[in-house]
CSV table of C-alpha atoms in Angstrom, one decimal:
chain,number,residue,atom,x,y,z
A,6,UNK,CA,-57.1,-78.7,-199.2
A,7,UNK,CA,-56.8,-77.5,-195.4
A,8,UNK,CA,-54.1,-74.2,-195.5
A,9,UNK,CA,-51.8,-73.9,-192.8
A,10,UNK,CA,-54.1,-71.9,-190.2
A,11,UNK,CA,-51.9,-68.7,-189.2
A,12,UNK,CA,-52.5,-66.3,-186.3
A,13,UNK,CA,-52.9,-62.7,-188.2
A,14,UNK,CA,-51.2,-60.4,-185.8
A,15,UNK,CA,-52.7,-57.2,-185.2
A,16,UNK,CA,-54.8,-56.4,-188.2
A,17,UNK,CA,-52.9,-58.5,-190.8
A,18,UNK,CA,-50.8,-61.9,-192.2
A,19,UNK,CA,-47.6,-59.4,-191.4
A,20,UNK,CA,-46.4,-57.0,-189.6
A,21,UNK,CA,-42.4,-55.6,-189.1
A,22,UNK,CA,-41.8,-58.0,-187.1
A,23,UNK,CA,-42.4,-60.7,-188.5
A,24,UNK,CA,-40.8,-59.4,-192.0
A,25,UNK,CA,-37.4,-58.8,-189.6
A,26,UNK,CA,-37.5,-62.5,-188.5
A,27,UNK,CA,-37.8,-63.6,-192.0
A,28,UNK,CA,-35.1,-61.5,-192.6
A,29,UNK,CA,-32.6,-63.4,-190.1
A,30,UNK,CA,-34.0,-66.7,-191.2
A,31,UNK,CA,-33.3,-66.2,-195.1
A,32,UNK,CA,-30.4,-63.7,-195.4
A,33,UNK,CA,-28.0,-66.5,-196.0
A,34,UNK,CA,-29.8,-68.1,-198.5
A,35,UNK,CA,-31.2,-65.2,-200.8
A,36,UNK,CA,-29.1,-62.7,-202.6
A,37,UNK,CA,-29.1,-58.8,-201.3
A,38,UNK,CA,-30.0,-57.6,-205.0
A,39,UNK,CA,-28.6,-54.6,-206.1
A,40,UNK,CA,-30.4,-51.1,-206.8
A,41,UNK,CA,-29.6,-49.5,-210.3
A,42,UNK,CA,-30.1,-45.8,-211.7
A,43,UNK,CA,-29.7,-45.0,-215.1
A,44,UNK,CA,-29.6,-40.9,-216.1
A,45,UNK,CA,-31.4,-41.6,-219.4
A,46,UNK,CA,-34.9,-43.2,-217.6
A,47,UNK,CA,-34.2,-40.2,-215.1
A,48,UNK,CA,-34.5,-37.8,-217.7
A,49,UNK,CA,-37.2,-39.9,-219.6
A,50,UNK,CA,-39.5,-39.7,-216.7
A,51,UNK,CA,-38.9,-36.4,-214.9
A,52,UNK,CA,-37.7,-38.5,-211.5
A,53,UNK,CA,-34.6,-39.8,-210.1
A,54,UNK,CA,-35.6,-43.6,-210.2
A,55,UNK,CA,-34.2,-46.6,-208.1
A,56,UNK,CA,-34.6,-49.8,-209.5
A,57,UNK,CA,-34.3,-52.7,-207.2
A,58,UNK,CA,-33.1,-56.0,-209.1
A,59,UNK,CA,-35.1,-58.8,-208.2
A,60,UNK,CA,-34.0,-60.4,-211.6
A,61,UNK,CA,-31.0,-61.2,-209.9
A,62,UNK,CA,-32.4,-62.9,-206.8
A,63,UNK,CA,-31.4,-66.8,-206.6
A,64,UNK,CA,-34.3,-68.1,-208.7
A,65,UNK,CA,-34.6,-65.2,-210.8
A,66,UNK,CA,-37.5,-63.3,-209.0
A,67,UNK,CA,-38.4,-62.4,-205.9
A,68,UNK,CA,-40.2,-65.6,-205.0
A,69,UNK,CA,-37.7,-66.8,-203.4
A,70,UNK,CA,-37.7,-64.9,-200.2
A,71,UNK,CA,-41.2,-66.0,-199.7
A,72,UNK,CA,-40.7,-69.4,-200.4
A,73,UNK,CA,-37.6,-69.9,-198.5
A,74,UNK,CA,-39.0,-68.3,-195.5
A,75,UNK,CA,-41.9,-70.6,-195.7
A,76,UNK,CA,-39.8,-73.6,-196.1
A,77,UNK,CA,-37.4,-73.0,-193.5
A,78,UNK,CA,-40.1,-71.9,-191.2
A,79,UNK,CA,-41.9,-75.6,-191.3
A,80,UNK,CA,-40.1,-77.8,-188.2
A,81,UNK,CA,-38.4,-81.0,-188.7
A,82,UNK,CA,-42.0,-83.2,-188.7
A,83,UNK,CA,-43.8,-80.9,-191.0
A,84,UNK,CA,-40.4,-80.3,-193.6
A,85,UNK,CA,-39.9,-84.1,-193.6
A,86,UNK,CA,-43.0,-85.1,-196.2
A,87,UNK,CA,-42.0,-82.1,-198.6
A,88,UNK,CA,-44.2,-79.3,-199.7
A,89,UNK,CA,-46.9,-78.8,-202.6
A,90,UNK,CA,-48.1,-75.6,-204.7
A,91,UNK,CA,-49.8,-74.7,-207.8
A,92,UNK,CA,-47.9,-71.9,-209.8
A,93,UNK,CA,-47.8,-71.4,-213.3
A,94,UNK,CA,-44.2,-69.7,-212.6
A,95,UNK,CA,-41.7,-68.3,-210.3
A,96,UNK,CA,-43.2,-69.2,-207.2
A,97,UNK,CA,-42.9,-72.6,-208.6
A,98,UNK,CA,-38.9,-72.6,-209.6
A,99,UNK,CA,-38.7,-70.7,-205.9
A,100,UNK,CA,-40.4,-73.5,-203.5
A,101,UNK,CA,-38.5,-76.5,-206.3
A,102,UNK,CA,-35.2,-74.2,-204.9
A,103,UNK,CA,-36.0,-73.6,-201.1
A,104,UNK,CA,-37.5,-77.3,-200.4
A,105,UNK,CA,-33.6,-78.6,-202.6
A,106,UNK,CA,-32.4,-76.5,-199.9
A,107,UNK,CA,-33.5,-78.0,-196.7
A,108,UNK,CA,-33.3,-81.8,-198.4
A,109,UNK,CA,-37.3,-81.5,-198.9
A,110,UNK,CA,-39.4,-83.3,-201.5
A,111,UNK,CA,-41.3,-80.5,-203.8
A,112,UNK,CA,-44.7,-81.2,-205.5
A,113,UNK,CA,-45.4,-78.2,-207.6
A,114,UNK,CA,-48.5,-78.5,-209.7
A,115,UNK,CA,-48.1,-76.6,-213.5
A,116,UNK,CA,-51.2,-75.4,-215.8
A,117,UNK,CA,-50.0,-76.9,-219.3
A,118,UNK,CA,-50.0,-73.4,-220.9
A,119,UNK,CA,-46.9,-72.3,-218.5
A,120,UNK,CA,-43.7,-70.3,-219.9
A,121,UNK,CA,-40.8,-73.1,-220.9
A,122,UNK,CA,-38.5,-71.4,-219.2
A,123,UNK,CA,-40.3,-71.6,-215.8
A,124,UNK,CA,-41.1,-74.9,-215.9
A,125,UNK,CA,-37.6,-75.4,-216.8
A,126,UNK,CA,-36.8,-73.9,-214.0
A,127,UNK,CA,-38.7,-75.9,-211.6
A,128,UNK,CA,-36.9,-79.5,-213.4
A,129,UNK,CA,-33.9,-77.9,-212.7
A,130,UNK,CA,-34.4,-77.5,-209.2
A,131,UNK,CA,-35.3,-81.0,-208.6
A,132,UNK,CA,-38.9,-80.1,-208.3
A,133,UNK,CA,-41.4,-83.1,-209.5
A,134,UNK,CA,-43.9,-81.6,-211.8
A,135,UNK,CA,-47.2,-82.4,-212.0
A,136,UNK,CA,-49.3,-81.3,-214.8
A,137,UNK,CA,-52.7,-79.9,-214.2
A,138,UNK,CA,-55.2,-77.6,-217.1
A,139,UNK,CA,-54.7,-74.5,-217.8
A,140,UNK,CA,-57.9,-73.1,-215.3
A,141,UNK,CA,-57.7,-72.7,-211.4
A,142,UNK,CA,-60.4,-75.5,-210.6
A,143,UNK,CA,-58.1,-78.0,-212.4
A,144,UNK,CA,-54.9,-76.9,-210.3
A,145,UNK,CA,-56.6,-77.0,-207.2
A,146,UNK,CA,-57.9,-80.4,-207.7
A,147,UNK,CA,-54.7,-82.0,-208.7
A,148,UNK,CA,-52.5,-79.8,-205.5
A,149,UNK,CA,-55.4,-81.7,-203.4
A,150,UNK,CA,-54.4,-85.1,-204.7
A,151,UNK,CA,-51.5,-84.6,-204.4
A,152,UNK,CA,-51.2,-83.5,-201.2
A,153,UNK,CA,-53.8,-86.5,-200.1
A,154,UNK,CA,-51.7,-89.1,-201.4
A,155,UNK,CA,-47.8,-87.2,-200.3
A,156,UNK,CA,-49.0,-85.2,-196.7
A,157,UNK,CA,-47.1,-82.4,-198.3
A,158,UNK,CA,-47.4,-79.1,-197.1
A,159,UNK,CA,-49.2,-76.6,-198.8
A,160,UNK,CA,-47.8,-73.2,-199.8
A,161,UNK,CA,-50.0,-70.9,-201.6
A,162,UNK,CA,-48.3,-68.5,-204.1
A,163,UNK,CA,-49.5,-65.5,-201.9
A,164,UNK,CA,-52.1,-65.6,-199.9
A,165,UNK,CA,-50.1,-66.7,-196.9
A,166,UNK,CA,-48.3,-64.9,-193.7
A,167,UNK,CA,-45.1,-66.4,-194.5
A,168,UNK,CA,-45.1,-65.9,-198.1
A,169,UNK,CA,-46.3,-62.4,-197.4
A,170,UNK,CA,-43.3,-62.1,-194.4
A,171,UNK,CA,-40.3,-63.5,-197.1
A,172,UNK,CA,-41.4,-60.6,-199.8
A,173,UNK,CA,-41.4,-58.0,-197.2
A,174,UNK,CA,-37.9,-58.1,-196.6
A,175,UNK,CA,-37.1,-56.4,-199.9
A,176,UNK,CA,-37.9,-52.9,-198.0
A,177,UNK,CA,-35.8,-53.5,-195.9
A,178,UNK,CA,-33.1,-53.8,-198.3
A,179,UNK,CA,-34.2,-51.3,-200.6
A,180,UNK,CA,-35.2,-47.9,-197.9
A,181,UNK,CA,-31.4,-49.1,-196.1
A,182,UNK,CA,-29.4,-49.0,-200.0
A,183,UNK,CA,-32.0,-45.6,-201.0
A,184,UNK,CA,-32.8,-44.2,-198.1
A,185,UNK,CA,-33.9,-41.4,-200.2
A,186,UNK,CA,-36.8,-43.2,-201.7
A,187,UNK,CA,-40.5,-41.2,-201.3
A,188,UNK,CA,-42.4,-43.7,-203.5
A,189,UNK,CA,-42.3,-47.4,-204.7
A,190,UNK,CA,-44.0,-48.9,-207.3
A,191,UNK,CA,-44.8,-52.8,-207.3
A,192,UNK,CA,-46.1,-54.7,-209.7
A,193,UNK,CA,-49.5,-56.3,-208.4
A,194,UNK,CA,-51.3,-59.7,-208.9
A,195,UNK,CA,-51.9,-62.0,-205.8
A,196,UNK,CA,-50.4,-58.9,-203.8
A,197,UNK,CA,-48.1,-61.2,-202.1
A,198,UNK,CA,-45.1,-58.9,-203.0
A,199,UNK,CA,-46.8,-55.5,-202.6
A,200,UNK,CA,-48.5,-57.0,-199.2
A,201,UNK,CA,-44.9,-57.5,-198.0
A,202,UNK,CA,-43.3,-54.5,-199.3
A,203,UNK,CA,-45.7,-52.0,-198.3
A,204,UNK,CA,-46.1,-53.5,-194.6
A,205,UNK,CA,-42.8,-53.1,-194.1
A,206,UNK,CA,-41.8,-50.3,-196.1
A,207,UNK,CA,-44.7,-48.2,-194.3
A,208,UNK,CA,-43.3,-48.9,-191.0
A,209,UNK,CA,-40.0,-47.8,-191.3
A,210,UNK,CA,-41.1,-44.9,-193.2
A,211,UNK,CA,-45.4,-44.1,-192.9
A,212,UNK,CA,-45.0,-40.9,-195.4
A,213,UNK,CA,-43.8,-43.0,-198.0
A,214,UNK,CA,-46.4,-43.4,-200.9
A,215,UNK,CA,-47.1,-47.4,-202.3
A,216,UNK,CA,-48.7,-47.1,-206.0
A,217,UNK,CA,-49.6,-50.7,-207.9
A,218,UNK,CA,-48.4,-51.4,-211.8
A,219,UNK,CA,-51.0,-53.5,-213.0
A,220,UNK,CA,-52.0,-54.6,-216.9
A,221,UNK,CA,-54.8,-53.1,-218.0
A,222,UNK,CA,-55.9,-56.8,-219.4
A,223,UNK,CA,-55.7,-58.5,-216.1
A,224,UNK,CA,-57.0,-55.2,-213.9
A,225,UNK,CA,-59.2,-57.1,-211.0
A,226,UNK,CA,-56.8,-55.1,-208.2
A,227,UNK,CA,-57.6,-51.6,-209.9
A,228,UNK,CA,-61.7,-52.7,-210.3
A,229,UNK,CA,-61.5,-54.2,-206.3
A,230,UNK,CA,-59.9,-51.2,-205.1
A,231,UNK,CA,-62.6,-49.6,-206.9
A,232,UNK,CA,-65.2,-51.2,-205.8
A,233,UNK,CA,-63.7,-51.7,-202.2
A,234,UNK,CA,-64.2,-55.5,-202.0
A,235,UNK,CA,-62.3,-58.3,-204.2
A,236,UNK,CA,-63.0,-58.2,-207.6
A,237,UNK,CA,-61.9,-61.7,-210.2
A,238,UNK,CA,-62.0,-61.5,-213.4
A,239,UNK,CA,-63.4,-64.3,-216.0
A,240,UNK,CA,-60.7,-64.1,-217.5
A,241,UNK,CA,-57.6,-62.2,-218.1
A,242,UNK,CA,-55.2,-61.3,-221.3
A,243,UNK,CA,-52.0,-59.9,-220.6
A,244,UNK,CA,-48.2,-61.0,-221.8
A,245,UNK,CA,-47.5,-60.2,-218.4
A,246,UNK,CA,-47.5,-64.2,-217.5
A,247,UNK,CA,-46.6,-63.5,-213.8
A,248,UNK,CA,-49.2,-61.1,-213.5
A,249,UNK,CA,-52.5,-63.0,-214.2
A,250,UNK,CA,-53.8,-64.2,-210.3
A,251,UNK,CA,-56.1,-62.8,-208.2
A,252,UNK,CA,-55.9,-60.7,-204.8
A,253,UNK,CA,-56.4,-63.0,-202.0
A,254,UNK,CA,-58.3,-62.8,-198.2
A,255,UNK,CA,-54.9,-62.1,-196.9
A,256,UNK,CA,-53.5,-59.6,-199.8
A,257,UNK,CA,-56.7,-57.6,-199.9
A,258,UNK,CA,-56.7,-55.8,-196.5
A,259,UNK,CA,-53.3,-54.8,-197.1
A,260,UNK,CA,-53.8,-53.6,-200.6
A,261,UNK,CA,-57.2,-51.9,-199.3
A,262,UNK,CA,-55.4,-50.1,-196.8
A,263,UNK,CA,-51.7,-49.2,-197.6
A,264,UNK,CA,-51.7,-48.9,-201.3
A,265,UNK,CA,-52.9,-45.4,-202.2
A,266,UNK,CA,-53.0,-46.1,-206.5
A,267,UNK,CA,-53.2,-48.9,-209.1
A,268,UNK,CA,-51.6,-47.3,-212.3
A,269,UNK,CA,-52.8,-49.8,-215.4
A,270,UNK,CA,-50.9,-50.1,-218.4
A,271,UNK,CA,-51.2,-51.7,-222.1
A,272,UNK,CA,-49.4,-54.3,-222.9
A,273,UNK,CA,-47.7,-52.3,-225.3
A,274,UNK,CA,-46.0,-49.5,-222.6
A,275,UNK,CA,-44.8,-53.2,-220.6
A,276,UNK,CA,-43.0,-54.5,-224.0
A,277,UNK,CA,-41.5,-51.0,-224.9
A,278,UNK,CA,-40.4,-50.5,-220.5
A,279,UNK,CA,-38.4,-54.2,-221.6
A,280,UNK,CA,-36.6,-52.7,-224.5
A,281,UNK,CA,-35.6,-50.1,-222.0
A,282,UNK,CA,-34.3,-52.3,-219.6
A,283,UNK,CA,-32.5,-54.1,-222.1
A,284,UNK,CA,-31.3,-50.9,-224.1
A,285,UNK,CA,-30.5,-49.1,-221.0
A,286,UNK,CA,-30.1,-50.7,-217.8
A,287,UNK,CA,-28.6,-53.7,-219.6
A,288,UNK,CA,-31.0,-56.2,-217.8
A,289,UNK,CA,-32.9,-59.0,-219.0
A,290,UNK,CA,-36.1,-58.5,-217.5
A,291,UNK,CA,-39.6,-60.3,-217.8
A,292,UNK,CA,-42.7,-58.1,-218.6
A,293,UNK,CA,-44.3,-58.2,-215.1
A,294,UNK,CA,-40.8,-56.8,-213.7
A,295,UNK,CA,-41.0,-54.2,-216.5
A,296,UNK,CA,-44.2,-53.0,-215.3
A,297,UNK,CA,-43.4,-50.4,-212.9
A,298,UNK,CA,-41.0,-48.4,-215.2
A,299,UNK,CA,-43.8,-48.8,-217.8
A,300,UNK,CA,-46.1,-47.0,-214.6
A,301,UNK,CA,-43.7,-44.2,-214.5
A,302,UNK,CA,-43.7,-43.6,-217.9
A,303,UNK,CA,-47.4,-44.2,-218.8
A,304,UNK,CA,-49.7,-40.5,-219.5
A,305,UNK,CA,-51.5,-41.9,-216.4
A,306,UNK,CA,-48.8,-41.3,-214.2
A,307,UNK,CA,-46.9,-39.0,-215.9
A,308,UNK,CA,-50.0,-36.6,-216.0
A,309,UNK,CA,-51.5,-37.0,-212.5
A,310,UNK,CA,-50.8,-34.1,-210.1
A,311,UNK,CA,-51.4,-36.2,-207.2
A,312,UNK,CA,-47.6,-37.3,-207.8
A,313,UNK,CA,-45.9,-34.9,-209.0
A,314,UNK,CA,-44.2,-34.5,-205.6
A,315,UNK,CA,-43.3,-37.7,-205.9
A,316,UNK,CA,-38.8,-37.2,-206.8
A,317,UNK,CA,-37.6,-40.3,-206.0
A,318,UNK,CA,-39.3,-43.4,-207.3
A,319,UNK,CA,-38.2,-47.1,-206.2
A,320,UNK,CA,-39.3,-49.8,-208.4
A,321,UNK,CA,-39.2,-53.1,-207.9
A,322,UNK,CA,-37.9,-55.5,-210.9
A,323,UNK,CA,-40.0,-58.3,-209.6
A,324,UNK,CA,-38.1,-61.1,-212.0
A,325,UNK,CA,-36.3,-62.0,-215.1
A,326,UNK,CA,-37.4,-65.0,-216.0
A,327,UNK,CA,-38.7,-64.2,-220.1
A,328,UNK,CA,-40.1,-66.6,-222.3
A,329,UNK,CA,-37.2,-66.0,-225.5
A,330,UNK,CA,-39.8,-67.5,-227.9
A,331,UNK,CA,-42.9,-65.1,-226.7
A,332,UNK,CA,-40.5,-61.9,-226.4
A,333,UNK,CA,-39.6,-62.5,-229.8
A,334,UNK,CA,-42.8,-62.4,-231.3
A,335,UNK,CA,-44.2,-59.4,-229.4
A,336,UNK,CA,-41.4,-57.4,-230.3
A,337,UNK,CA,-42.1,-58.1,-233.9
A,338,UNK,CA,-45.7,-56.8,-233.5
């Protein structure tokens, strides 16, 4: 399937200004989430922390912003024969959303093993789903007959300048409501979020530090950032459903570059940084949106010198879209 071909401007799919002219085409369609504190996970991790509340974006996750900027982005021609993805999740509910928006159809493609809830989601945005196997090759073929037979646009999950663009308005949000903020962690899979966040964020503010949460049973980012060139993995094992792709051409530059650590955590520290949220914040969150307090917390972090100058923390709760069934049953471990 032919992608969209994008001019990268100056060294990558992004840049400030084009994360501001997202920001005037979606801020009347996405929610300004709120950033909470809580004096208990202050005092638990030895930081003031700031967490910003994706969970409460339209959608529940972040996806949205990239997926609505991409939608409203297409012109009259393009929006009129709908738009296509493969997602396994939010990106999936967020495109169904955006394309119901703009009177669109929406193709989204779903691996059979996907959460209920996301694919309930997706239904309940008026998104037609179309059921491919649960492996990459198998969603790619089905997006590409589907978008041979429709004429649909294709937007990838991530790897894409619009996608990238709509996620990078968070920062804007976020370094305007905690101005304060001298670190932000992001959870890290495709790297369309922490593309976006740390583009921006780094250009209103170039001292400020952008560290990765990442599951130790899906860790390609931490082995490519390692190994300095993109890294996949056979296969990955994580609860952390939203956190299971791989970097892309468009991600990697950006993580290469601007990201300056991958903190990986056990499944284990992301179920117990849930509770928390739940306990404490009073937020239902999903475990990849719990995985940057479970980064804070971890001996990793906690123990590193490199960031012990690091006082005020922003993290980002990517979503809260949780599986009930599957929450249940890891809690009961």
């Amino acid at each position: 399937m032919e992608e969209e071909s994008q001019i990268i401007k100056g060294k990558y799919a992004a840049d400030i200004s084009s994360i501001k002219e997202a920001h005037d085409r979606i801020k009347s369609l996405i929610l300004k989430t709120p950033v909470l504190s809580s004096a208990s996970l202050d005092a638990m991790s030895g930081r003031q922390l700031h967490f910003k509340c994706e969970n409460f974006q339209k959608g529940g996750a972040f996806k949205f912003r990239g997926a609505s900027n991409a939608v409203f982005s297409l012109n009259d021609e393009e929006a009129s024969k709908g738009v296509i993805t493969h997602s396994s999740g939010n990106h999936a509910a967020a495109l169904a959303l955006a394309a119901k928006l703009r009177g669109i159809p929406a193709y989204i493609v779903i691996p059979k093993n996907a959460p209920t809830c996301k694919v309930e989601n997706v239904k309940r945005y008026g998104g037609q789903v179309i059921w491919s196997e649960a492996n990459m090759r198998s969603r790619e073929e089905v997006a590409n007959k589907v978008w041979q037979e429709t004429g649909a646009i294709f937007i990838h999950p991530y790897n894409d300048g619009r996608i990238l663009s709509g996620q990078g308005t968070i920062s804007l949000e976020f370094l305007e409501q905690a101005p304060q903020i001298d670190t932000l962690v992001v959870p890290i899979s495709g790297g369309g979020l922490i593309s976006g966040v740390a583009l921006a964020a780094k250009s209103i503010n170039p001292a400020i530090r952008i560290l990765a949460a990442e599951p130790k049973g899906a860790d390609d980012a931490a082995q490519s950032k390692a190994a300095g060139r993109i890294i996949t993995l056979p296969e990955t094992n994580t609860i952390a459903d939203g956190l299971r792709a791989f970097l892309g051409d468009f991600t990697w530059p950006v993580v290469r570059d601007l990201v300056e650590d991958i903190i990986t955590v056990e499944d284990s520290e992301i179920i117990k940084a849930m509770k928390l949220c739940f306990e404490i914040l009073k937020i239902v969150v999903e475990p990849s949106g719990a995985i940057g307090l479970a980064a804070v917390l971890s001996e990793t972090f906690q123990k590193n010198p490199a960031w012990k100058d690091c006082k005020h923390i922003g993290i980002v709760v990517s979503g809260g879209n949780v599986d009930m069934a599957v929450l249940w049953d890891s809690l009961k471990k």
